[in-house]
Amino acid sequence: MDKNIIIGAMTALITPFKDGKLDEATYAKLIKRQIDNGIDAVVPVGTTGESATLTHDEHRVCIEIAVDVCKNTHVKVLAGAGSNATHEAVGLAKFAQTHGADGILSVTPYYNKPTQNGLYLHYKEIASSVEIPVLLYNVPGRTGCEIATDTIIKLFNDCQNIYGVKEASGNIDKCVDLLAHEPRLVVVSGEDAINYPILSNGGKGVISVTSNLLPDYTSKLTHLAMDNEFLKAKEINDAMYNINKVMFCESNPIPVKAAMYIAGLTPTLEYRLPLCEPSSENMKKIENIMKQYNIKGF
């Protein structure tokens, strides 16, 4: 397997705000905590990072901070570089490469409803614009756009630096289908509740929301599964089930940002509208479930 591809335990980073602006100091501190707790890669400015409401400048700053903090460590940076406009995605991909990211994660175009051929052309253009590894990101529940199995495999075969897909459809059958037809493809779990089933089916990693809060748990689960210690990995997956589920009691990243604030890992609880704080009922639910876990601080 190509040593340059990015696999293992990965965290879809939240983006902390303070007084409506990017809280750069806290962001760097959170990334350092991930490094200290066994994570293999961080993923700035994905869905969990509220990329849809960041300015282009903020998006770029987040990538720069992640690269700077991870420099001279074992942790790689898989930078979010997706858009519903191909030229914008290409621009972000080029920026990520120029500024030292190890690879990019590129979400399917949202709102446009492209055909499968349009998706193929979109990703082919992104991949051809950079030399670093490209991970496709399939999350139809957020984008309204599904990359078909055949399209994913065609892109994998036709584009040297497209090495796999983050599967966040919640569909185990899709993951089985992909690996049954192209076992060389890297499938990464994008759905925390089914991290273990995807890993045990041959997945090569996870991009986790919960690992913002519990990077040590996520790292151990992922590494055990990838070492074929499946019974031990399942124990951790089962233990994490409650926290994984409550992290999606409202739209991501609303619950995980609330949890990070409750745990004292962020000094403020701020979102970009139209996202807002969880209901008081869900806030209490998050707080109660967090008591079941040992959350490491700084």
GROMACS .gro file of C-alpha atoms in nm:
model
  298
    1MET     CA    1   0.000   0.000   0.000
    2ASP     CA    2   0.126   0.345  -0.093
    3LYS     CA    3   0.290   0.495   0.216
    4ASN     CA    4   0.166   0.842   0.118
    5ILE     CA    5  -0.204   0.765   0.145
    6ILE     CA    6  -0.380   0.871   0.462
    7ILE     CA    7  -0.554   0.603   0.666
    8GLY     CA    8  -0.617   0.511   1.030
    9ALA     CA    9  -0.781   0.711   1.308
   10MET     CA   10  -0.872   1.057   1.183
   11THR     CA   11  -1.063   1.342   1.342
   12ALA     CA   12  -1.305   1.569   1.160
   13LEU     CA   13  -1.206   1.882   1.351
   14ILE     CA   14  -1.455   2.131   1.489
   15THR     CA   15  -1.389   2.498   1.416
   16PRO     CA   16  -1.400   2.703   1.738
   17PHE     CA   17  -1.524   3.062   1.724
   18LYS     CA   18  -1.488   3.352   1.966
   19ASP     CA   19  -1.688   3.672   1.927
   20GLY     CA   20  -1.792   3.558   1.583
   21LYS     CA   21  -1.437   3.504   1.458
   22LEU     CA   22  -1.215   3.200   1.418
   23ASP     CA   23  -1.049   3.122   1.753
   24GLU     CA   24  -0.705   3.039   1.617
   25ALA     CA   25  -0.538   2.977   1.953
   26THR     CA   26  -0.800   2.727   2.066
   27TYR     CA   27  -0.796   2.559   1.725
   28ALA     CA   28  -0.422   2.499   1.750
   29LYS     CA   29  -0.461   2.373   2.106
   30LEU     CA   30  -0.730   2.126   2.003
   31ILE     CA   31  -0.512   1.989   1.724
   32LYS     CA   32  -0.221   1.944   1.964
   33ARG     CA   33  -0.454   1.745   2.194
   34GLN     CA   34  -0.538   1.517   1.901
   35ILE     CA   35  -0.169   1.458   1.834
   36ASP     CA   36  -0.107   1.375   2.201
   37ASN     CA   37  -0.388   1.118   2.208
   38GLY     CA   38  -0.293   0.887   1.925
   39ILE     CA   39  -0.475   1.023   1.621
   40ASP     CA   40  -0.315   0.950   1.282
   41ALA     CA   41  -0.456   1.245   1.089
   42VAL     CA   42  -0.666   1.555   1.139
   43VAL     CA   43  -0.926   1.676   0.892
   44PRO     CA   44  -0.973   2.054   0.901
   45VAL     CA   45  -1.270   2.228   0.738
   46GLY     CA   46  -1.497   1.936   0.667
   47THR     CA   47  -1.865   1.913   0.757
   48THR     CA   48  -1.781   1.911   1.130
   49GLY     CA   49  -1.566   2.219   1.079
   50GLU     CA   50  -1.866   2.418   0.951
   51SER     CA   51  -1.693   2.468   0.618
   52ALA     CA   52  -2.020   2.574   0.455
   53THR     CA   53  -2.028   2.896   0.659
   54LEU     CA   54  -1.657   2.980   0.670
   55THR     CA   55  -1.516   3.249   0.447
   56HIS     CA   56  -1.254   3.139   0.196
   57ASP     CA   57  -0.989   3.317   0.403
   58GLU     CA   58  -1.097   3.135   0.721
   59HIS     CA   59  -1.095   2.805   0.533
   60ARG     CA   60  -0.737   2.865   0.426
   61VAL     CA   61  -0.627   2.976   0.774
   62CYS     CA   62  -0.765   2.655   0.925
   63ILE     CA   63  -0.558   2.449   0.681
   64GLU     CA   64  -0.247   2.655   0.755
   65ILE     CA   65  -0.288   2.615   1.132
   66ALA     CA   66  -0.339   2.240   1.102
   67VAL     CA   67  -0.029   2.202   0.887
   68ASP     CA   68   0.180   2.418   1.120
   69VAL     CA   69   0.075   2.229   1.435
   70CYS     CA   70   0.124   1.886   1.278
   71LYS     CA   71   0.463   1.970   1.129
   72ASN     CA   72   0.739   1.737   1.254
   73THR     CA   73   0.487   1.500   1.414
   74HIS     CA   74   0.347   1.164   1.302
   75VAL     CA   75   0.007   1.323   1.233
   76LYS     CA   76  -0.098   1.402   0.877
   77VAL     CA   77  -0.337   1.670   0.752
   78LEU     CA   78  -0.621   1.567   0.521
   79ALA     CA   79  -0.760   1.908   0.429
   80GLY     CA   80  -1.120   1.967   0.332
   81ALA     CA   81  -1.125   2.091  -0.027
   82GLY     CA   82  -1.474   2.055  -0.164
   83SER     CA   83  -1.729   2.282  -0.324
   84ASN     CA   84  -2.034   2.270  -0.546
   85ALA     CA   85  -1.829   2.471  -0.796
   86THR     CA   86  -1.548   2.268  -0.950
   87HIS     CA   87  -1.319   2.568  -0.997
   88GLU     CA   88  -1.352   2.658  -0.627
   89ALA     CA   89  -1.270   2.301  -0.522
   90VAL     CA   90  -0.967   2.305  -0.751
   91GLY     CA   91  -0.851   2.633  -0.595
   92LEU     CA   92  -0.881   2.493  -0.242
   93ALA     CA   93  -0.704   2.172  -0.344
   94LYS     CA   94  -0.413   2.367  -0.492
   95PHE     CA   95  -0.393   2.586  -0.182
   96ALA     CA   96  -0.386   2.280   0.044
   97GLN     CA   97  -0.104   2.123  -0.157
   98THR     CA   98   0.099   2.443  -0.174
   99HIS     CA   99   0.071   2.497   0.201
  100GLY     CA  100   0.182   2.148   0.300
  101ALA     CA  101  -0.133   1.939   0.346
  102ASP     CA  102  -0.069   1.567   0.303
  103GLY     CA  103  -0.392   1.508   0.113
  104ILE     CA  104  -0.740   1.643   0.052
  105LEU     CA  105  -1.093   1.532   0.132
  106SER     CA  106  -1.340   1.647  -0.131
  107VAL     CA  107  -1.714   1.634  -0.068
  108THR     CA  108  -1.964   1.573  -0.345
  109PRO     CA  109  -2.104   1.893  -0.496
  110TYR     CA  110  -2.418   2.000  -0.311
  111TYR     CA  111  -2.736   2.161  -0.449
  112ASN     CA  112  -2.638   2.129  -0.817
  113LYS     CA  113  -2.755   1.765  -0.849
  114PRO     CA  114  -2.493   1.664  -1.108
  115THR     CA  115  -2.518   1.343  -1.308
  116GLN     CA  116  -2.271   1.060  -1.246
  117ASN     CA  117  -2.074   1.180  -1.549
  118GLY     CA  118  -2.071   1.530  -1.402
  119LEU     CA  119  -1.936   1.388  -1.075
  120TYR     CA  120  -1.671   1.195  -1.263
  121LEU     CA  121  -1.558   1.505  -1.452
  122HIS     CA  122  -1.568   1.715  -1.133
  123TYR     CA  123  -1.341   1.481  -0.940
  124LYS     CA  124  -1.114   1.410  -1.234
  125GLU     CA  125  -1.045   1.782  -1.268
  126ILE     CA  126  -0.973   1.818  -0.896
  127ALA     CA  127  -0.742   1.516  -0.893
  128SER     CA  128  -0.552   1.631  -1.200
  129SER     CA  129  -0.491   1.974  -1.045
  130VAL     CA  130  -0.280   1.833  -0.757
  131GLU     CA  131  -0.033   1.554  -0.689
  132ILE     CA  132  -0.124   1.481  -0.326
  133PRO     CA  133  -0.370   1.200  -0.240
  134VAL     CA  134  -0.742   1.266  -0.286
  135LEU     CA  135  -1.014   1.101  -0.076
  136LEU     CA  136  -1.367   1.123  -0.214
  137TYR     CA  137  -1.640   1.211   0.039
  138ASN     CA  138  -1.982   1.055  -0.005
  139VAL     CA  139  -2.243   1.202   0.232
  140PRO     CA  140  -2.575   1.210   0.046
  141GLY     CA  141  -2.773   1.299   0.358
  142ARG     CA  142  -2.598   1.636   0.364
  143THR     CA  143  -2.539   1.704  -0.005
  144GLY     CA  144  -2.834   1.537  -0.176
  145CYS     CA  145  -2.578   1.379  -0.409
  146GLU     CA  146  -2.469   1.013  -0.412
  147ILE     CA  147  -2.153   0.887  -0.582
  148ALA     CA  148  -2.244   0.553  -0.737
  149THR     CA  149  -2.020   0.252  -0.677
  150ASP     CA  150  -1.929   0.234  -1.047
  151THR     CA  151  -1.831   0.603  -1.049
  152ILE     CA  152  -1.609   0.565  -0.742
  153ILE     CA  153  -1.432   0.265  -0.893
  154LYS     CA  154  -1.388   0.439  -1.229
  155LEU     CA  155  -1.233   0.741  -1.059
  156PHE     CA  156  -1.006   0.513  -0.855
  157ASN     CA  157  -0.885   0.338  -1.170
  158ASP     CA  158  -0.855   0.649  -1.387
  159CYS     CA  159  -0.699   0.896  -1.140
  160GLN     CA  160  -0.369   0.790  -0.986
  161ASN     CA  161  -0.403   1.003  -0.674
  162ILE     CA  162  -0.767   0.918  -0.590
  163TYR     CA  163  -0.712   0.641  -0.339
  164GLY     CA  164  -1.050   0.587  -0.177
  165VAL     CA  165  -1.373   0.722  -0.032
  166LYS     CA  166  -1.504   0.843   0.300
  167GLU     CA  167  -1.837   0.661   0.319
  168ALA     CA  168  -2.085   0.860   0.527
  169SER     CA  169  -2.403   0.729   0.369
  170GLY     CA  170  -2.467   0.502   0.668
  171ASN     CA  171  -2.511   0.218   0.419
  172ILE     CA  172  -2.307  -0.091   0.507
  173ASP     CA  173  -2.419  -0.256   0.183
  174LYS     CA  174  -2.246   0.024  -0.010
  175CYS     CA  175  -1.918  -0.046   0.170
  176VAL     CA  176  -1.945  -0.420   0.104
  177ASP     CA  177  -2.028  -0.350  -0.261
  178LEU     CA  178  -1.726  -0.123  -0.305
  179LEU     CA  179  -1.472  -0.362  -0.155
  180ALA     CA  180  -1.623  -0.669  -0.321
  181HIS     CA  181  -1.570  -0.509  -0.661
  182GLU     CA  182  -1.242  -0.325  -0.591
  183PRO     CA  183  -1.053  -0.463  -0.289
  184ARG     CA  184  -0.762  -0.221  -0.347
  185LEU     CA  185  -0.990   0.076  -0.278
  186VAL     CA  186  -0.952   0.247   0.061
  187VAL     CA  187  -1.290   0.277   0.234
  188VAL     CA  188  -1.295   0.505   0.537
  189SER     CA  189  -1.589   0.518   0.778
  190GLY     CA  190  -1.763   0.851   0.805
  191GLU     CA  191  -2.036   0.733   1.041
  192ASP     CA  192  -1.924   0.684   1.402
  193ALA     CA  193  -2.200   0.443   1.503
  194ILE     CA  194  -2.084   0.193   1.239
  195ASN     CA  195  -1.707   0.245   1.257
  196TYR     CA  196  -1.650  -0.112   1.370
  197PRO     CA  197  -1.867  -0.281   1.105
  198ILE     CA  198  -1.692  -0.085   0.830
  199LEU     CA  199  -1.346  -0.159   0.970
  200SER     CA  200  -1.424  -0.528   1.014
  201ASN     CA  201  -1.538  -0.541   0.651
  202GLY     CA  202  -1.197  -0.419   0.536
  203GLY     CA  203  -1.219  -0.045   0.594
  204LYS     CA  204  -0.884   0.125   0.641
  205GLY     CA  205  -0.978   0.396   0.888
  206VAL     CA  206  -1.236   0.635   1.026
  207ILE     CA  207  -1.296   1.007   1.002
  208SER     CA  208  -1.469   1.062   1.331
  209VAL     CA  209  -1.680   1.334   1.490
  210THR     CA  210  -1.670   1.176   1.837
  211SER     CA  211  -1.290   1.171   1.834
  212ASN     CA  212  -1.292   1.548   1.886
  213LEU     CA  213  -1.402   1.452   2.236
  214LEU     CA  214  -1.250   1.102   2.271
  215PRO     CA  215  -0.946   1.076   2.042
  216ASP     CA  216  -0.787   0.807   2.259
  217TYR     CA  217  -1.093   0.579   2.237
  218THR     CA  218  -1.120   0.628   1.861
  219SER     CA  219  -0.751   0.566   1.807
  220LYS     CA  220  -0.754   0.244   2.007
  221LEU     CA  221  -1.068   0.113   1.834
  222THR     CA  222  -0.929   0.185   1.488
  223HIS     CA  223  -0.584   0.043   1.548
  224LEU     CA  224  -0.716  -0.274   1.710
  225ALA     CA  225  -0.947  -0.337   1.415
  226MET     CA  226  -0.672  -0.269   1.162
  227ASP     CA  227  -0.453  -0.518   1.353
  228ASN     CA  228  -0.732  -0.778   1.322
  229GLU     CA  229  -0.808  -0.764   1.696
  230PHE     CA  230  -1.176  -0.754   1.615
  231LEU     CA  231  -1.327  -0.870   1.945
  232LYS     CA  232  -1.132  -0.607   2.138
  233ALA     CA  233  -1.224  -0.342   1.883
  234LYS     CA  234  -1.591  -0.434   1.908
  235GLU     CA  235  -1.580  -0.391   2.285
  236ILE     CA  236  -1.466  -0.031   2.240
  237ASN     CA  237  -1.720   0.031   1.963
  238ASP     CA  238  -1.997  -0.098   2.189
  239ALA     CA  239  -1.874   0.116   2.478
  240MET     CA  240  -1.879   0.422   2.253
  241TYR     CA  241  -2.226   0.357   2.113
  242ASN     CA  242  -2.412   0.594   2.346
  243ILE     CA  243  -2.178   0.887   2.290
  244ASN     CA  244  -2.169   0.823   1.915
  245LYS     CA  245  -2.547   0.833   1.896
  246VAL     CA  246  -2.592   1.146   2.107
  247MET     CA  247  -2.336   1.329   1.892
  248PHE     CA  248  -2.603   1.320   1.621
  249CYS     CA  249  -2.911   1.408   1.828
  250GLU     CA  250  -2.910   1.732   1.630
  251SER     CA  251  -2.730   1.828   1.311
  252ASN     CA  252  -2.354   1.780   1.326
  253PRO     CA  253  -2.155   1.965   1.463
  254ILE     CA  254  -2.411   2.109   1.706
  255PRO     CA  255  -2.382   1.829   1.968
  256VAL     CA  256  -2.006   1.777   1.950
  257LYS     CA  257  -1.935   2.149   1.991
  258ALA     CA  258  -2.167   2.152   2.293
  259ALA     CA  259  -1.984   1.850   2.436
  260MET     CA  260  -1.645   2.012   2.384
  261TYR     CA  261  -1.767   2.320   2.569
  262ILE     CA  262  -1.914   2.115   2.855
  263ALA     CA  263  -1.583   1.928   2.886
  264GLY     CA  264  -1.393   2.257   2.912
  265LEU     CA  265  -1.208   2.199   2.586
  266THR     CA  266  -1.338   2.519   2.427
  267PRO     CA  267  -1.382   2.847   2.615
  268THR     CA  268  -1.692   2.950   2.422
  269LEU     CA  269  -1.989   2.781   2.259
  270GLU     CA  270  -2.043   2.951   1.927
  271TYR     CA  271  -2.182   2.842   1.592
  272ARG     CA  272  -2.231   3.011   1.260
  273LEU     CA  273  -2.595   3.068   1.176
  274PRO     CA  274  -2.805   2.894   1.064
  275LEU     CA  275  -2.656   2.647   1.314
  276CYS     CA  276  -2.732   2.729   1.676
  277GLU     CA  277  -2.705   2.586   2.027
  278PRO     CA  278  -2.886   2.257   2.098
  279SER     CA  279  -3.215   2.252   2.284
  280SER     CA  280  -3.190   2.252   2.664
  281GLU     CA  281  -3.325   1.895   2.661
  282ASN     CA  282  -3.053   1.775   2.426
  283MET     CA  283  -2.786   1.972   2.611
  284LYS     CA  284  -2.879   1.784   2.928
  285LYS     CA  285  -2.881   1.454   2.741
  286ILE     CA  286  -2.532   1.522   2.604
  287GLU     CA  287  -2.404   1.618   2.949
  288ASN     CA  288  -2.548   1.305   3.114
  289ILE     CA  289  -2.403   1.066   2.855
  290MET     CA  290  -2.062   1.234   2.876
  291LYS     CA  291  -2.045   1.125   3.242
  292GLN     CA  292  -2.004   0.765   3.123
  293TYR     CA  293  -1.662   0.843   2.971
  294ASN     CA  294  -1.319   0.953   3.083
  295ILE     CA  295  -1.256   1.262   2.873
  296LYS     CA  296  -0.893   1.366   2.871
  297GLY     CA  297  -0.817   1.736   2.889
  298PHE     CA  298  -0.511   1.930   2.786
   0.00000   0.00000   0.00000
